[in-house]
PDB file of C-alpha atoms in Angstrom:
ATOM      1  CA  ALA A   1     -92.553   7.856  92.935  1.00  0.00           C
ATOM      2  CA  GLN A   2     -95.704   5.844  93.150  1.00  0.00           C
ATOM      3  CA  LYS A   3     -96.771   4.017  90.081  1.00  0.00           C
ATOM      4  CA  VAL A   4     -98.623   0.943  88.942  1.00  0.00           C
ATOM      5  CA  THR A   5     -97.848  -0.433  85.486  1.00  0.00           C
ATOM      6  CA  GLN A   6    -100.059  -2.922  83.667  1.00  0.00           C
ATOM      7  CA  ALA A   7     -98.039  -3.463  80.487  1.00  0.00           C
ATOM      8  CA  GLN A   8    -100.675  -5.503  78.706  1.00  0.00           C
ATOM      9  CA  THR A   9    -103.353  -3.200  77.286  1.00  0.00           C
ATOM     10  CA  GLU A  10    -105.506  -5.971  75.750  1.00  0.00           C
ATOM     11  CA  ILE A  11    -105.423  -9.732  75.868  1.00  0.00           C
ATOM     12  CA  SER A  12    -107.607 -12.157  73.874  1.00  0.00           C
ATOM     13  CA  VAL A  13    -107.888 -15.752  74.670  1.00  0.00           C
ATOM     14  CA  VAL A  14    -110.118 -18.635  73.863  1.00  0.00           C
ATOM     15  CA  GLU A  15    -112.348 -20.074  76.516  1.00  0.00           C
ATOM     16  CA  LYS A  16    -110.614 -22.618  78.879  1.00  0.00           C
ATOM     17  CA  GLU A  17    -107.260 -21.053  78.342  1.00  0.00           C
ATOM     18  CA  ASP A  18    -105.337 -19.831  81.359  1.00  0.00           C
ATOM     19  CA  VAL A  19    -104.447 -16.175  81.370  1.00  0.00           C
ATOM     20  CA  THR A  20    -102.089 -14.115  83.540  1.00  0.00           C
ATOM     21  CA  LEU A  21    -102.354 -10.457  83.963  1.00  0.00           C
ATOM     22  CA  ASP A  22     -99.170  -8.604  84.919  1.00  0.00           C
ATOM     23  CA  CYS A  23     -98.734  -5.853  87.416  1.00  0.00           C
ATOM     24  CA  VAL A  24     -95.615  -4.036  88.494  1.00  0.00           C
ATOM     25  CA  TYR A  25     -95.599  -1.298  91.028  1.00  0.00           C
ATOM     26  CA  GLU A  26     -93.403   1.315  92.543  1.00  0.00           C
ATOM     27  CA  THR A  27     -93.831   2.712  96.002  1.00  0.00           C
ATOM     28  CA  ARG A  28     -91.886   4.317  98.817  1.00  0.00           C
ATOM     29  CA  ASP A  29     -94.322   2.998 101.351  1.00  0.00           C
ATOM     30  CA  THR A  30     -93.155   0.235 103.702  1.00  0.00           C
ATOM     31  CA  THR A  31     -96.657  -1.075 104.335  1.00  0.00           C
ATOM     32  CA  TYR A  32     -99.319  -1.126 101.684  1.00  0.00           C
ATOM     33  CA  TYR A  33    -102.146  -2.990 100.158  1.00  0.00           C
ATOM     34  CA  LEU A  34    -102.305  -4.218  96.565  1.00  0.00           C
ATOM     35  CA  PHE A  35    -105.744  -5.151  94.830  1.00  0.00           C
ATOM     36  CA  TRP A  36    -107.124  -6.474  91.725  1.00  0.00           C
ATOM     37  CA  TYR A  37    -110.478  -5.193  90.519  1.00  0.00           C
ATOM     38  CA  LYS A  38    -112.604  -6.260  87.692  1.00  0.00           C
ATOM     39  CA  GLN A  39    -114.786  -3.885  85.702  1.00  0.00           C
ATOM     40  CA  PRO A  40    -117.348  -5.619  83.556  1.00  0.00           C
ATOM     41  CA  PRO A  41    -119.078  -3.855  80.719  1.00  0.00           C
ATOM     42  CA  SER A  42    -121.796  -2.670  83.141  1.00  0.00           C
ATOM     43  CA  GLY A  43    -119.157  -0.287  84.630  1.00  0.00           C
ATOM     44  CA  GLU A  44    -119.004  -1.148  88.413  1.00  0.00           C
ATOM     45  CA  LEU A  45    -115.726  -1.998  90.000  1.00  0.00           C
ATOM     46  CA  VAL A  46    -115.731  -5.570  91.468  1.00  0.00           C
ATOM     47  CA  PHE A  47    -113.282  -6.452  94.182  1.00  0.00           C
ATOM     48  CA  LEU A  48    -111.352  -9.574  93.440  1.00  0.00           C
ATOM     49  CA  ILE A  49    -108.377  -9.881  95.686  1.00  0.00           C
ATOM     50  CA  ARG A  50    -106.283  -7.919  98.211  1.00  0.00           C
ATOM     51  CA  ARG A  51    -102.796  -8.519  99.499  1.00  0.00           C
ATOM     52  CA  ASN A  52    -100.918  -6.879 102.321  1.00  0.00           C
ATOM     53  CA  SER A  53     -97.302  -6.059 101.683  1.00  0.00           C
ATOM     54  CA  PHE A  54     -96.237  -8.130 104.636  1.00  0.00           C
ATOM     55  CA  ASP A  55     -97.882 -11.223 103.374  1.00  0.00           C
ATOM     56  CA  GLU A  56     -96.172 -12.755 100.325  1.00  0.00           C
ATOM     57  CA  GLN A  57     -98.047 -16.087 100.505  1.00  0.00           C
ATOM     58  CA  ASN A  58     -99.604 -16.736  97.193  1.00  0.00           C
ATOM     59  CA  GLU A  59    -103.049 -18.198  97.094  1.00  0.00           C
ATOM     60  CA  ILE A  60    -105.626 -19.826  95.020  1.00  0.00           C
ATOM     61  CA  SER A  61    -109.279 -19.000  95.224  1.00  0.00           C
ATOM     62  CA  GLY A  62    -111.416 -20.988  92.855  1.00  0.00           C
ATOM     63  CA  ARG A  63    -110.268 -20.169  89.332  1.00  0.00           C
ATOM     64  CA  TYR A  64    -108.234 -17.138  90.480  1.00  0.00           C
ATOM     65  CA  SER A  65    -104.632 -17.125  91.813  1.00  0.00           C
ATOM     66  CA  TRP A  66    -102.122 -14.438  92.442  1.00  0.00           C
ATOM     67  CA  ASN A  67     -98.382 -14.195  92.651  1.00  0.00           C
ATOM     68  CA  PHE A  68     -97.099 -11.405  94.811  1.00  0.00           C
ATOM     69  CA  GLN A  69     -93.290 -10.959  94.806  1.00  0.00           C
ATOM     70  CA  LYS A  70     -92.125  -8.003  96.847  1.00  0.00           C
ATOM     71  CA  SER A  71     -88.524  -8.468  95.566  1.00  0.00           C
ATOM     72  CA  THR A  72     -89.611  -7.677  91.974  1.00  0.00           C
ATOM     73  CA  SER A  73     -92.534  -5.388  92.970  1.00  0.00           C
ATOM     74  CA  SER A  74     -94.926  -7.567  91.021  1.00  0.00           C
ATOM     75  CA  PHE A  75     -98.447  -8.646  91.752  1.00  0.00           C
ATOM     76  CA  ASN A  76     -99.687 -10.884  88.880  1.00  0.00           C
ATOM     77  CA  PHE A  77    -103.210 -12.325  88.659  1.00  0.00           C
ATOM     78  CA  THR A  78    -104.096 -15.603  86.970  1.00  0.00           C
ATOM     79  CA  ILE A  79    -107.382 -16.866  85.813  1.00  0.00           C
ATOM     80  CA  THR A  80    -107.456 -20.591  85.141  1.00  0.00           C
ATOM     81  CA  ALA A  81    -109.770 -22.064  82.622  1.00  0.00           C
ATOM     82  CA  SER A  82    -111.081 -18.738  81.535  1.00  0.00           C
ATOM     83  CA  GLN A  83    -114.741 -18.214  80.761  1.00  0.00           C
ATOM     84  CA  VAL A  84    -116.605 -15.795  78.456  1.00  0.00           C
ATOM     85  CA  VAL A  85    -118.011 -14.145  81.696  1.00  0.00           C
ATOM     86  CA  ASP A  86    -114.388 -13.205  82.641  1.00  0.00           C
ATOM     87  CA  SER A  87    -114.345 -10.675  79.745  1.00  0.00           C
ATOM     88  CA  ALA A  88    -113.769  -7.340  81.375  1.00  0.00           C
ATOM     89  CA  VAL A  89    -111.172  -4.718  82.185  1.00  0.00           C
ATOM     90  CA  TYR A  90    -108.915  -5.611  85.037  1.00  0.00           C
ATOM     91  CA  PHE A  91    -107.226  -3.062  87.272  1.00  0.00           C
ATOM     92  CA  CYS A  92    -104.355  -3.491  89.462  1.00  0.00           C
ATOM     93  CA  TYR A  93    -104.481  -0.974  92.346  1.00  0.00           C
ATOM     94  CA  LYS A  94    -102.234   0.168  95.136  1.00  0.00           C
ATOM     95  CA  GLY A  95    -104.425   1.455  97.805  1.00  0.00           C
ATOM     96  CA  ASN A  96    -105.143   4.227  98.596  1.00  0.00           C
ATOM     97  CA  LEU A  97    -103.732   5.991  95.603  1.00  0.00           C
ATOM     98  CA  ILE A  98    -102.869   4.506  92.282  1.00  0.00           C
ATOM     99  CA  PHE A  99    -104.537   2.465  89.641  1.00  0.00           C
ATOM    100  CA  GLY A 100    -102.904   0.867  86.667  1.00  0.00           C
ATOM    101  CA  LYS A 101    -104.376   1.747  83.347  1.00  0.00           C
ATOM    102  CA  GLY A 102    -106.090  -1.546  83.087  1.00  0.00           C
ATOM    103  CA  THR A 103    -105.937  -4.698  80.936  1.00  0.00           C
ATOM    104  CA  LYS A 104    -108.912  -5.403  78.752  1.00  0.00           C
ATOM    105  CA  LEU A 105    -109.461  -9.198  78.651  1.00  0.00           C
ATOM    106  CA  SER A 106    -111.645 -10.739  75.961  1.00  0.00           C
ATOM    107  CA  VAL A 107    -112.440 -14.333  76.233  1.00  0.00           C
ATOM    108  CA  LYS A 108    -113.936 -15.786  73.123  1.00  0.00           C
ATOM    109  CA  PRO A 109    -116.022 -19.016  72.971  1.00  0.00           C
TER     110      PRO A 109
ATOM    111  CA  ASN B  15    -125.601  -1.254 105.497  1.00  0.00           C
ATOM    112  CA  ALA B  16    -125.528   0.622 102.182  1.00  0.00           C
ATOM    113  CA  GLY B  17    -121.772   0.883 101.682  1.00  0.00           C
ATOM    114  CA  VAL B  18    -120.827   3.794  99.491  1.00  0.00           C
ATOM    115  CA  THR B  19    -123.672   5.682  97.819  1.00  0.00           C
ATOM    116  CA  GLN B  20    -122.920   7.925  94.852  1.00  0.00           C
ATOM    117  CA  THR B  21    -125.498  10.227  93.265  1.00  0.00           C
ATOM    118  CA  PRO B  22    -126.471  10.951  90.531  1.00  0.00           C
ATOM    119  CA  LYS B  23    -125.708   8.009  88.338  1.00  0.00           C
ATOM    120  CA  PHE B  24    -125.899  10.092  85.102  1.00  0.00           C
ATOM    121  CA  GLN B  25    -125.650  13.719  84.512  1.00  0.00           C
ATOM    122  CA  VAL B  26    -125.388  16.114  81.526  1.00  0.00           C
ATOM    123  CA  LEU B  27    -124.083  19.596  82.119  1.00  0.00           C
ATOM    124  CA  LYS B  28    -123.616  22.547  79.868  1.00  0.00           C
ATOM    125  CA  THR B  29    -120.138  24.145  79.803  1.00  0.00           C
ATOM    126  CA  GLY B  30    -119.890  26.650  82.663  1.00  0.00           C
ATOM    127  CA  GLN B  31    -122.572  25.071  84.881  1.00  0.00           C
ATOM    128  CA  SER B  32    -121.756  24.029  88.375  1.00  0.00           C
ATOM    129  CA  MET B  33    -122.777  20.843  90.174  1.00  0.00           C
ATOM    130  CA  THR B  34    -121.931  18.619  93.117  1.00  0.00           C
ATOM    131  CA  LEU B  35    -121.476  14.975  92.977  1.00  0.00           C
ATOM    132  CA  GLN B  36    -122.525  13.324  96.224  1.00  0.00           C
ATOM    133  CA  CYS B  37    -120.823  10.580  98.002  1.00  0.00           C
ATOM    134  CA  ALA B  38    -121.860   9.074 101.331  1.00  0.00           C
ATOM    135  CA  GLN B  39    -120.761   6.075 103.306  1.00  0.00           C
ATOM    136  CA  ASP B  40    -122.166   4.461 106.372  1.00  0.00           C
ATOM    137  CA  MET B  41    -119.137   2.445 107.452  1.00  0.00           C
ATOM    138  CA  ASN B  42    -117.452   5.198 109.640  1.00  0.00           C
ATOM    139  CA  HIS B  43    -114.369   5.087 107.318  1.00  0.00           C
ATOM    140  CA  GLU B  44    -111.920   7.993 107.765  1.00  0.00           C
ATOM    141  CA  TYR B  45    -110.414   7.715 104.352  1.00  0.00           C
ATOM    142  CA  MET B  46    -112.425   8.707 101.301  1.00  0.00           C
ATOM    143  CA  SER B  47    -111.512   9.685  97.765  1.00  0.00           C
ATOM    144  CA  TRP B  48    -112.621  10.629  94.339  1.00  0.00           C
ATOM    145  CA  TYR B  49    -111.313   9.218  91.021  1.00  0.00           C
ATOM    146  CA  ARG B  50    -112.143   9.893  87.455  1.00  0.00           C
ATOM    147  CA  GLN B  51    -111.925   7.276  84.745  1.00  0.00           C
ATOM    148  CA  ASP B  52    -111.164   8.170  81.200  1.00  0.00           C
ATOM    149  CA  PRO B  53    -110.596   5.710  78.239  1.00  0.00           C
ATOM    150  CA  GLY B  54    -107.048   4.479  78.186  1.00  0.00           C
ATOM    151  CA  MET B  55    -106.069   6.352  81.434  1.00  0.00           C
ATOM    152  CA  GLY B  56    -107.365   4.013  84.058  1.00  0.00           C
ATOM    153  CA  LEU B  57    -108.618   5.788  87.199  1.00  0.00           C
ATOM    154  CA  ARG B  58    -106.935   8.825  88.411  1.00  0.00           C
ATOM    155  CA  LEU B  59    -107.079  10.382  91.901  1.00  0.00           C
ATOM    156  CA  ILE B  60    -108.656  13.721  92.068  1.00  0.00           C
ATOM    157  CA  HIS B  61    -108.906  14.455  95.743  1.00  0.00           C
ATOM    158  CA  TYR B  62    -108.839  12.543  99.034  1.00  0.00           C
ATOM    159  CA  SER B  63    -109.572  12.986 102.606  1.00  0.00           C
ATOM    160  CA  VAL B  64    -108.068  11.273 105.649  1.00  0.00           C
ATOM    161  CA  GLY B  65    -110.811  12.482 107.973  1.00  0.00           C
ATOM    162  CA  ALA B  66    -113.364  15.117 108.627  1.00  0.00           C
ATOM    163  CA  GLY B  67    -111.899  18.621 108.085  1.00  0.00           C
ATOM    164  CA  ILE B  68    -108.839  17.310 106.137  1.00  0.00           C
ATOM    165  CA  THR B  69    -108.611  17.030 102.334  1.00  0.00           C
ATOM    166  CA  ASP B  70    -105.726  16.850  99.920  1.00  0.00           C
ATOM    167  CA  GLN B  71    -105.140  16.888  96.196  1.00  0.00           C
ATOM    168  CA  GLY B  72    -104.440  13.856  94.146  1.00  0.00           C
ATOM    169  CA  GLU B  73    -103.086  13.569  90.628  1.00  0.00           C
ATOM    170  CA  VAL B  74    -105.744  15.595  88.704  1.00  0.00           C
ATOM    171  CA  PRO B  75    -107.240  18.151  91.129  1.00  0.00           C
ATOM    172  CA  ASN B  76    -107.746  21.155  88.804  1.00  0.00           C
ATOM    173  CA  GLY B  77    -111.358  22.211  88.267  1.00  0.00           C
ATOM    174  CA  TYR B  78    -112.610  20.279  91.288  1.00  0.00           C
ATOM    175  CA  ASN B  79    -113.221  21.323  94.948  1.00  0.00           C
ATOM    176  CA  VAL B  80    -113.975  19.040  97.886  1.00  0.00           C
ATOM    177  CA  SER B  81    -114.741  19.424 101.581  1.00  0.00           C
ATOM    178  CA  ARG B  82    -115.291  16.999 104.348  1.00  0.00           C
ATOM    179  CA  SER B  83    -117.480  18.371 107.157  1.00  0.00           C
ATOM    180  CA  THR B  84    -118.595  14.953 108.312  1.00  0.00           C
ATOM    181  CA  THR B  85    -117.069  11.555 108.322  1.00  0.00           C
ATOM    182  CA  GLU B  86    -120.011  10.187 106.171  1.00  0.00           C
ATOM    183  CA  ASP B  87    -120.056  12.734 103.346  1.00  0.00           C
ATOM    184  CA  PHE B  88    -117.380  13.628 100.667  1.00  0.00           C
ATOM    185  CA  PRO B  89    -118.977  15.749  97.990  1.00  0.00           C
ATOM    186  CA  LEU B  90    -117.062  16.704  94.840  1.00  0.00           C
ATOM    187  CA  ARG B  91    -117.862  20.068  93.216  1.00  0.00           C
ATOM    188  CA  LEU B  92    -117.394  21.323  89.786  1.00  0.00           C
ATOM    189  CA  LEU B  93    -117.511  25.126  89.911  1.00  0.00           C
ATOM    190  CA  SER B  94    -117.516  25.770  86.171  1.00  0.00           C
ATOM    191  CA  ALA B  95    -117.910  22.514  84.132  1.00  0.00           C
ATOM    192  CA  ALA B  96    -115.720  22.089  80.979  1.00  0.00           C
ATOM    193  CA  PRO B  97    -115.880  19.296  78.280  1.00  0.00           C
ATOM    194  CA  SER B  98    -112.630  18.020  79.473  1.00  0.00           C
ATOM    195  CA  GLN B  99    -114.377  17.028  82.667  1.00  0.00           C
ATOM    196  CA  THR B 100    -116.587  14.504  80.715  1.00  0.00           C
ATOM    197  CA  SER B 101    -115.721  11.340  82.500  1.00  0.00           C
ATOM    198  CA  VAL B 102    -116.947   8.604  84.825  1.00  0.00           C
ATOM    199  CA  TYR B 103    -116.343   9.505  88.516  1.00  0.00           C
ATOM    200  CA  PHE B 104    -116.010   7.007  91.334  1.00  0.00           C
ATOM    201  CA  CYS B 105    -116.045   7.650  95.024  1.00  0.00           C
ATOM    202  CA  ALA B 106    -114.261   5.300  97.413  1.00  0.00           C
ATOM    203  CA  SER B 107    -113.914   4.737 101.138  1.00  0.00           C
ATOM    204  CA  VAL B 108    -111.369   2.673 102.937  1.00  0.00           C
ATOM    205  CA  SER B 109    -111.425   0.715 106.144  1.00  0.00           C
ATOM    206  CA  SER B 110    -108.148   1.775 107.669  1.00  0.00           C
ATOM    207  CA  GLY B 111    -107.535  -1.423 109.585  1.00  0.00           C
ATOM    208  CA  LEU B 112    -108.215  -3.954 106.871  1.00  0.00           C
ATOM    209  CA  GLY B 113    -107.308  -1.665 103.886  1.00  0.00           C
ATOM    210  CA  LYS B 114    -110.408  -2.880 102.061  1.00  0.00           C
ATOM    211  CA  THR B 115    -111.573  -0.349  99.528  1.00  0.00           C
ATOM    212  CA  PHE B 116    -115.324   0.151  98.719  1.00  0.00           C
ATOM    213  CA  PHE B 117    -116.331   1.923  95.507  1.00  0.00           C
ATOM    214  CA  GLY B 118    -119.541   3.653  94.664  1.00  0.00           C
ATOM    215  CA  GLN B 119    -121.439   2.703  91.489  1.00  0.00           C
ATOM    216  CA  GLY B 120    -119.998   5.555  89.526  1.00  0.00           C
ATOM    217  CA  THR B 121    -121.409   8.818  87.965  1.00  0.00           C
ATOM    218  CA  ARG B 122    -121.190   9.167  84.256  1.00  0.00           C
ATOM    219  CA  LEU B 123    -120.913  12.961  83.598  1.00  0.00           C
ATOM    220  CA  THR B 124    -121.181  14.497  80.217  1.00  0.00           C
ATOM    221  CA  VAL B 125    -120.293  18.222  79.682  1.00  0.00           C
ATOM    222  CA  VAL B 126    -121.537  19.689  76.421  1.00  0.00           C
TER     223      VAL B 126
END
């Protein structure tokens, strides 16, 4: 079965807090890509990060970082020092098939 | 380089009407797909294509037809629109080597 689970439906934080969005996936593929997309209120899908299943190196890019652990099939995404502009729905996506149901992040001033 | 172009951006249909959502990409990508987005459901795959002349069903294909006569275009057809098809539709194309997925701007469809 192919499945992407985002257990957190909604998260609310206060500006400058760190927040981690969880993603757990199931796949029978040996090679795959995982993504995080952001969907602001305007509706478009904004690409954030992509990870190849062969590359478990975790990285930091500005205020974003991600933790990919193939052993636990998890691909978590962290925003450091959150800002009001980070308020959006965040989707974890296993290309080319399955989206998670999304996590709505609200960052309050 | 326009990326993925989806038209129209908004559409209102009456029940039973037919229409085609257009999707075009200029990146020579083989893989293209259509998703629908409904509140609380995330994005669900409708149909996909791995190249010209090849299409397959995704998770929610009922009520939709697709064809892929060229690499560039992947239209989605609603033959007889139903209120349950009220949704936001996204087209995507994928660069096979890098796996990067490009999404169109979305089409907000309302069936009354």
